[in-house]
Short mmCIF file of C-alpha atoms in Angstrom, two decimals:
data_model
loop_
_atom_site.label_atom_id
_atom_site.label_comp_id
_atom_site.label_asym_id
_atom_site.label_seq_id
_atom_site.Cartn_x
_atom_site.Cartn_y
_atom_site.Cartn_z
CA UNK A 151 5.01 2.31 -3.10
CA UNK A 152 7.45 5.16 -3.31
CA UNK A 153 10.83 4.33 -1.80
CA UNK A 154 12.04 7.55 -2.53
CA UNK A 155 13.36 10.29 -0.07
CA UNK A 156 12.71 13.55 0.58
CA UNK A 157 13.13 16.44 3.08
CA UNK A 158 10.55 18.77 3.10
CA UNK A 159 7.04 19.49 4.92
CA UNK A 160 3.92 19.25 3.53
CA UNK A 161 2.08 22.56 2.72
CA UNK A 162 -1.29 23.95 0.93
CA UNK A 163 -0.08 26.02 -2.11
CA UNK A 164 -2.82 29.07 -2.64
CA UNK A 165 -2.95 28.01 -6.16
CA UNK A 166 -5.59 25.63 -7.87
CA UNK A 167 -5.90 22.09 -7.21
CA UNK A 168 -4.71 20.08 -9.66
CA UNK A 169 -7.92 18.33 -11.49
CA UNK A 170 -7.83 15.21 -13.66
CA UNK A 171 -11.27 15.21 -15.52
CA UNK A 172 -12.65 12.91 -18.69
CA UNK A 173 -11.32 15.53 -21.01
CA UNK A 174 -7.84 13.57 -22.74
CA UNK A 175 -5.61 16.33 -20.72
CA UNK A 176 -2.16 17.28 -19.42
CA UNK A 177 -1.75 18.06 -15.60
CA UNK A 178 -3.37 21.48 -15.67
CA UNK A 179 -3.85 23.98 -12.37
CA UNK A 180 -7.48 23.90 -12.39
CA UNK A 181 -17.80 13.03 10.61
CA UNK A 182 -18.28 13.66 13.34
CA UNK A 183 -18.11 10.41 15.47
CA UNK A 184 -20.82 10.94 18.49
CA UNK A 185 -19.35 10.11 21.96
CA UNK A 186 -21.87 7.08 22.59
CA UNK A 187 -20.27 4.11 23.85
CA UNK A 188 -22.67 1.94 21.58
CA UNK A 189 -23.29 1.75 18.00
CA UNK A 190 -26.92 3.07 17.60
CA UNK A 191 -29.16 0.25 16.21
CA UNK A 192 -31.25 0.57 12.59
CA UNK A 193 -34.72 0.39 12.69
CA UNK A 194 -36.02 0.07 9.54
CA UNK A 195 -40.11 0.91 8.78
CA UNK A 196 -40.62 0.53 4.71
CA UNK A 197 -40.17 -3.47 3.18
CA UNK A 198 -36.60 -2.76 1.71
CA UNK A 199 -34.09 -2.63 4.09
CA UNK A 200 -31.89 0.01 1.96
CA UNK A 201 -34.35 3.06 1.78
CA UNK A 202 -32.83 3.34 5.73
CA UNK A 203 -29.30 4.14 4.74
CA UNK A 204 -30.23 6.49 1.99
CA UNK A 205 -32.64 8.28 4.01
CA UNK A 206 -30.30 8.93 7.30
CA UNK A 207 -27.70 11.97 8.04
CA UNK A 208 -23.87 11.10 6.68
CA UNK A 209 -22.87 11.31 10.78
CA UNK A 210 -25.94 8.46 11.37
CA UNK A 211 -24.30 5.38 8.38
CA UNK A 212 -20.94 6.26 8.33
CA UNK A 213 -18.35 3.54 9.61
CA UNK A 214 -20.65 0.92 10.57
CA UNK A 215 -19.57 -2.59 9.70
CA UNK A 216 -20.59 -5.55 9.29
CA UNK A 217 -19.20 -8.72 10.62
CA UNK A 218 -16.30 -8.51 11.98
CA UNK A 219 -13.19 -10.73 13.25
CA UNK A 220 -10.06 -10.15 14.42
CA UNK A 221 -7.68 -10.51 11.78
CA UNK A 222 -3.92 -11.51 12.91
CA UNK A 223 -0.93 -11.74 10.29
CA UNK A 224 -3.43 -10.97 7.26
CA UNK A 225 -6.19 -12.92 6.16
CA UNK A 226 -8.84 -12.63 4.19
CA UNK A 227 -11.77 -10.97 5.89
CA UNK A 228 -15.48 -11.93 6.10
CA UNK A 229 -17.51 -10.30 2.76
CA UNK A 230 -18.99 -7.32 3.54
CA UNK A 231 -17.26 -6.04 6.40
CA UNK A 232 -15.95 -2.94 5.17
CA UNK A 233 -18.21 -1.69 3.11
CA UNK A 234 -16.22 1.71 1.90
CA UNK A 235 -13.73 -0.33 0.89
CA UNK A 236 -13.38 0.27 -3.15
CA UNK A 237 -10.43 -0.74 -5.70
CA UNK A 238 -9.22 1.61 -8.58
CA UNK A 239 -9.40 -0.28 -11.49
CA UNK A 240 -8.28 0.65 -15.33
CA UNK A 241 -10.79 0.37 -17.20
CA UNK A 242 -11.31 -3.05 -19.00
CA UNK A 243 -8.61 -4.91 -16.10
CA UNK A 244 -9.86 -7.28 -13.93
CA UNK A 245 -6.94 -6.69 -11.31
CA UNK A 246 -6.78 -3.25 -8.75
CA UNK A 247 -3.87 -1.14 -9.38
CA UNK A 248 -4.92 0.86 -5.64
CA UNK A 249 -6.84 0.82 -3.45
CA UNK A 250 -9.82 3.87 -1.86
CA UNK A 251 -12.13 4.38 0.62
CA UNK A 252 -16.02 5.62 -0.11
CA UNK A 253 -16.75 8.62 2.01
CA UNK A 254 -19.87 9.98 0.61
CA UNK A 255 -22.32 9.17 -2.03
CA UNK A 256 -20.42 10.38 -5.08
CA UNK A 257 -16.50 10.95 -3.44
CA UNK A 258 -13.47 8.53 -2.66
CA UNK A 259 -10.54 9.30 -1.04
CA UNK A 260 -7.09 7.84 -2.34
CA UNK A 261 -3.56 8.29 -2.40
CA UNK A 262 -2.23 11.07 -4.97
CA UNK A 263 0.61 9.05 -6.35
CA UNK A 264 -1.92 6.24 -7.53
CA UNK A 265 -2.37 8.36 -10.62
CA UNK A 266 1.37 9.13 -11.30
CA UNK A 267 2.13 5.81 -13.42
CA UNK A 268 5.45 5.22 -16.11
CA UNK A 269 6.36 9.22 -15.42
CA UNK A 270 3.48 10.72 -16.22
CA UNK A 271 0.07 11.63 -14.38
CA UNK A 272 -3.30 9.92 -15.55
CA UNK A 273 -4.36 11.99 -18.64
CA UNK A 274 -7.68 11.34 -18.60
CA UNK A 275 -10.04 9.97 -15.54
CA UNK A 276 -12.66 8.28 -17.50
CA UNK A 277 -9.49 5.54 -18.14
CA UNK A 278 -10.28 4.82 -14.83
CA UNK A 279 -13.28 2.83 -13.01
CA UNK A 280 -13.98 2.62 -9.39
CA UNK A 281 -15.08 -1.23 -7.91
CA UNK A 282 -17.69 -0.85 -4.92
CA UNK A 283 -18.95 -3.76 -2.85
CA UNK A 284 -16.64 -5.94 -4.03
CA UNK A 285 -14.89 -8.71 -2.36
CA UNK A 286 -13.73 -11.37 -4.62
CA UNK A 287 -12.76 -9.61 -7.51
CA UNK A 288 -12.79 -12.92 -9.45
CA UNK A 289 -16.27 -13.55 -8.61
CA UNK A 290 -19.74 -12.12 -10.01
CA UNK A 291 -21.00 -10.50 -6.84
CA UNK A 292 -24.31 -9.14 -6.20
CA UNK A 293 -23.21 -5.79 -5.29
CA UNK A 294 -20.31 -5.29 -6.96
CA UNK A 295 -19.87 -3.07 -9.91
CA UNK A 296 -17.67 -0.79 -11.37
CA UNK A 297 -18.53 3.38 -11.50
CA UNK A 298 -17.72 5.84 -13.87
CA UNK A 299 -15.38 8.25 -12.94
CA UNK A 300 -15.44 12.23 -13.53
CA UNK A 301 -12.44 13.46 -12.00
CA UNK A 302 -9.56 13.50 -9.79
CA UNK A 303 -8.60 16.39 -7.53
CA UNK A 304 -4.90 16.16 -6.04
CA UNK A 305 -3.23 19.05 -4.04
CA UNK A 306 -1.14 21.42 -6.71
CA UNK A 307 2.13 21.25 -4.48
CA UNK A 308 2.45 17.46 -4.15
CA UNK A 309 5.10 15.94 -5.85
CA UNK A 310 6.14 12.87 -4.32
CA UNK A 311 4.36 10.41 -2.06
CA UNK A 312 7.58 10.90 0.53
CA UNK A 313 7.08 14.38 0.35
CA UNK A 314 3.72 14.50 2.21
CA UNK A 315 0.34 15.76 0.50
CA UNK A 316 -0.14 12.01 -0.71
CA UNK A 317 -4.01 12.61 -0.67
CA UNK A 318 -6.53 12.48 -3.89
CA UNK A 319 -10.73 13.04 -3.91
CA UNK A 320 -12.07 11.07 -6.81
CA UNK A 321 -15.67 12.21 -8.18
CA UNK A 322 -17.92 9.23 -9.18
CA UNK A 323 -19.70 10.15 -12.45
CA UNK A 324 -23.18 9.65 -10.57
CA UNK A 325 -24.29 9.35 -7.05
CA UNK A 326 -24.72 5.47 -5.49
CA UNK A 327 -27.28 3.90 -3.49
CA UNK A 328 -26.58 3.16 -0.01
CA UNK A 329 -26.71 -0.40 1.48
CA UNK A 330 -25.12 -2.43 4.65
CA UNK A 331 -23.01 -3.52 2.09
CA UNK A 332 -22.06 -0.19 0.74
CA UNK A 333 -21.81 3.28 2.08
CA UNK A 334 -18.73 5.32 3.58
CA UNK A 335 -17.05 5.64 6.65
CA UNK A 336 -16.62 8.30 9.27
CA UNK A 337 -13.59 11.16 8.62
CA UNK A 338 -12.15 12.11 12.25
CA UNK A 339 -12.16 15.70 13.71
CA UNK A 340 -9.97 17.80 12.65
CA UNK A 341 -9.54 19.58 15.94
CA UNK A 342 -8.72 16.39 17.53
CA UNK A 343 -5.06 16.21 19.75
CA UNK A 344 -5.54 12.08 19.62
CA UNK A 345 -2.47 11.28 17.20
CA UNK A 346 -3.77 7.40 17.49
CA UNK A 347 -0.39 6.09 18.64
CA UNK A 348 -0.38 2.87 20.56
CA UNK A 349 -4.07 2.32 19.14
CA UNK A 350 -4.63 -0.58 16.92
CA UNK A 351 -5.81 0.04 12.98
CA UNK A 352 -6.64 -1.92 10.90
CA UNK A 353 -5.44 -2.40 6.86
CA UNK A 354 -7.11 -3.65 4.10
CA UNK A 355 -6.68 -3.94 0.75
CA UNK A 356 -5.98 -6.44 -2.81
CA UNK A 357 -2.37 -5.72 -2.55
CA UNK A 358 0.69 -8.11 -3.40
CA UNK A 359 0.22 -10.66 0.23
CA UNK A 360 4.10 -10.47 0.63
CA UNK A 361 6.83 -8.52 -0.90
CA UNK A 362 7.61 -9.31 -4.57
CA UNK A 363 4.48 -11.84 -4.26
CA UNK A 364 1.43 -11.69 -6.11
CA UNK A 365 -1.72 -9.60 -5.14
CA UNK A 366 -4.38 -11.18 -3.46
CA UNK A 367 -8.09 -11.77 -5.43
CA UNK A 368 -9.73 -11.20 -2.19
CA UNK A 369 -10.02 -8.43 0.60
CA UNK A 370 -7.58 -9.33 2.72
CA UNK A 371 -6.78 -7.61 6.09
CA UNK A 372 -4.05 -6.91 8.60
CA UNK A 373 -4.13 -5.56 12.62
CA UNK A 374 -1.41 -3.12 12.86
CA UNK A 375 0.07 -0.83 15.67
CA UNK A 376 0.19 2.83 15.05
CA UNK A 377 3.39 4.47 16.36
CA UNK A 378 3.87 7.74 17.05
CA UNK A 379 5.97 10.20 14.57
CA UNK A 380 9.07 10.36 16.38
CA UNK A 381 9.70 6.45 16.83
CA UNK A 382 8.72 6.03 13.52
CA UNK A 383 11.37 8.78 11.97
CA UNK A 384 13.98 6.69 13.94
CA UNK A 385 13.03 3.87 12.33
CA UNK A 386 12.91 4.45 8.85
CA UNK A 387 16.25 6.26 8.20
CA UNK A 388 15.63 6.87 4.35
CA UNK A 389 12.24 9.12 5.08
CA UNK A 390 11.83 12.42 6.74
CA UNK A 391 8.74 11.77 8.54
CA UNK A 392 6.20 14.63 8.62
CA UNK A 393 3.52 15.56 10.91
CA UNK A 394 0.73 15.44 8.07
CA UNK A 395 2.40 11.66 8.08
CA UNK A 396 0.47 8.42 10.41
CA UNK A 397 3.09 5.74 10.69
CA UNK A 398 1.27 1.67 11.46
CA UNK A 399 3.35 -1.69 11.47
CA UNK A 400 4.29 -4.42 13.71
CA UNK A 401 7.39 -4.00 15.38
CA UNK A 402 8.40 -7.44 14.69
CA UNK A 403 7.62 -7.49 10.87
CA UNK A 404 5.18 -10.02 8.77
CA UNK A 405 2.06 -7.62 9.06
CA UNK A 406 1.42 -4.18 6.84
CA UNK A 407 0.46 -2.87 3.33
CA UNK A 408 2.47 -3.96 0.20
CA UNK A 409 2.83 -2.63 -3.31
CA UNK A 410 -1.28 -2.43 -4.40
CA UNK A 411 -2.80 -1.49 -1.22
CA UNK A 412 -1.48 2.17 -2.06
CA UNK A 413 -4.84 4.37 -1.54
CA UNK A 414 -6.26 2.09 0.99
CA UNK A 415 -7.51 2.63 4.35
CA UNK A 416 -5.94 2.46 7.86
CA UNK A 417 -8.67 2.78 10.19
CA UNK A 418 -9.57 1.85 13.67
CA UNK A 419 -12.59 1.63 15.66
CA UNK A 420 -13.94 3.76 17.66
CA UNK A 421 -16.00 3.61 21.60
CA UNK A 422 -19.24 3.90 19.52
CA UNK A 423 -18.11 1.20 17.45
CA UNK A 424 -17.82 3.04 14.35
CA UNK A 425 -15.13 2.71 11.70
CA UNK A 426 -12.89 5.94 11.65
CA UNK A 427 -10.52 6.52 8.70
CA UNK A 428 -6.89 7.66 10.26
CA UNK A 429 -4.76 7.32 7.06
CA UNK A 430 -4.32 6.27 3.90
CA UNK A 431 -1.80 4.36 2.74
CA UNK A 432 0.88 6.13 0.86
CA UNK A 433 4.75 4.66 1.52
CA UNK A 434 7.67 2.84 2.98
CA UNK A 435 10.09 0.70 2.65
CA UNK A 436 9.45 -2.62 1.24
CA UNK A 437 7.13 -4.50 2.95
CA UNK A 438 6.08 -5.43 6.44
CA UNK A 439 9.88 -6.18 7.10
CA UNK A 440 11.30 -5.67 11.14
CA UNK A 441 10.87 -2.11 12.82
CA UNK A 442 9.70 -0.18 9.15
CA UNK A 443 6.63 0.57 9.69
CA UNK A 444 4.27 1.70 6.80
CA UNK A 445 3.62 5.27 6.23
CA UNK A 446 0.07 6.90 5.61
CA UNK A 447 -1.64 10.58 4.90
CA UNK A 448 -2.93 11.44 8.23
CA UNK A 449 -6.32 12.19 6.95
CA UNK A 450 -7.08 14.93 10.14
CA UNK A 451 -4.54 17.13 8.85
CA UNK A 452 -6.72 17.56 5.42
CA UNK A 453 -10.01 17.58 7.57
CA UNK A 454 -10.43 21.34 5.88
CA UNK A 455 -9.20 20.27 2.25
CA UNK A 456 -11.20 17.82 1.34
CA UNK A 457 -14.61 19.27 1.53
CA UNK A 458 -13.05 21.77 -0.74
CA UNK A 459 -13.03 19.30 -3.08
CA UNK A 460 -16.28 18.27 -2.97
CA UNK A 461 -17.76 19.69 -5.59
#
């Protein structure tokens, strides 16, 4: 994470995205949630239990999980309960260097400054894998795999994570195959006034378990209060806190994202019991330490960008 600071608001430049493809390059300019108050049940009617996810609307799949527990201080969380969760991977390393979340058949969202690595930006995308249904990453699982990737689109005014616009939409090289233990989550409104605060989200991630620890070989995850813009500006003195900015933490430290959950989600549920993705995880200062809460891309204020992307 970027412990850097910066003054400055976040703003769409009317210029080209900046695009990372599998061409060796330079940096070049190139869900609804329904209101139920019950999560809809599947009903299958063929003998494989996939062809239903792969044959519904996005607005029908997205953010359902699967079992779920409360998860207090961070643990490790049961196998296949988030299935959008994915790790960025170089290719040919077992390890994640960040973390994404799955929001369509062929698109990821992540955090831009993921691909900004030893002062200079990922040349080429296809250095770069993408690990679905994973959980273990030590394991052989029957889901898991690693995807091909064909490029990166990051916003052309973004510079540093601290500066806002810490948002990335990674193209898979080919579409995947829907399954309960794979396929996206729901995006929020974009017209929404709900700025989540007081709500609880949940983090998860393969990130470093502590600060200047080691990073974990399983999906681990993390309950953490969102707190509204102005608290959270207090609180971190060292960051000019932005309204395209989510802030989550526990006011009394030992729970939040840490160097390798970078990209990750920050979610929470909603009345219909779907998964809704709030923010992704972008900076702060150090890790889950007293009253410093984590920042994150509030993902509602690029509700309009990112399908601009998608393509």
């Amino acid at each position: 994470m970027s412990l850097m600071n910066y003054s400055a608001s976040s703003t769409f430049s009317t210029e080209p995205d900046t695009t990372i493809t599998t061409e060796p390059t330079t940096i070049t300019a190139t869900s609804n949630q329904d209101n139920s108050t019950t999560t809809p049940p599947i009903i299958t009617t063929t003998d494989n239990p996939n062809d239903w996810w792969n044959t519904q609307p996005l607005a029908e799949i997205c953010g359902r999980g699967g079992s779920h527990r409360r998860i207090v201080g961070g643990r490790e969380v049961t196998p296949g309960s988030y299935p959008w969760m994915v790790g960025l991977k170089l290719k040919g390393n077992l390890g994640v260097f960040c973390g994404g979340t799955l929001i369509d058949k062929q698109y990821v969202l992540t955090a831009a400054h993921c691909f900004w690595r030893y002062g200079e930006w990922t040349k080429n995308a296809s250095d770069i894998v993408i690990r679905v249904g994973a959980h273990d990453l030590r394991s052989t699982e029957p889901e898991a795999r690693d995807l091909s990737v064909a490029s990166i689109r990051i916003p052309k005014n973004y510079t540093k994570a601290s500066k806002g616009l810490d948002i990335a939409v990674i193209k898979l090289e080919n579409r995947v195959e829907f399954s309960r233990r794979l396929h996206p989550i729901c995006l929020p409104p974009g017209n929404s006034a709900d700025d989540y605060a007081g709500r609880v989200g949940m983090l998860t991630g393969w990130g470093d378990t502590k600060e200047g620890g080691n990073s974990s070989p399983v999906l681990m995850g993390v309950d953490v209060q969102v707190w509204n813009n102005s608290a959270c500006d207090e609180s971190l003195e060292e960051f000019d806190v932005i309204s395209s900015m989510i802030c989550a933490g526990d006011r009394a430290g030992g729970k939040n994202s840490c160097q390798g959950d970078s990209g990750g989600p920050l979610m929470v549920k909603s009345e219909n019991g779907r998964w809704v993705l709030i923010g992704i995880v972008s900076t702060g200062q150090g890790c889950a330490r007293p009253n410093n809460p984590g920042i994150n891309t509030r993902v509602s204020d690029y509700i309009d960008w990112i399908p601009t992307q998608m393509s």
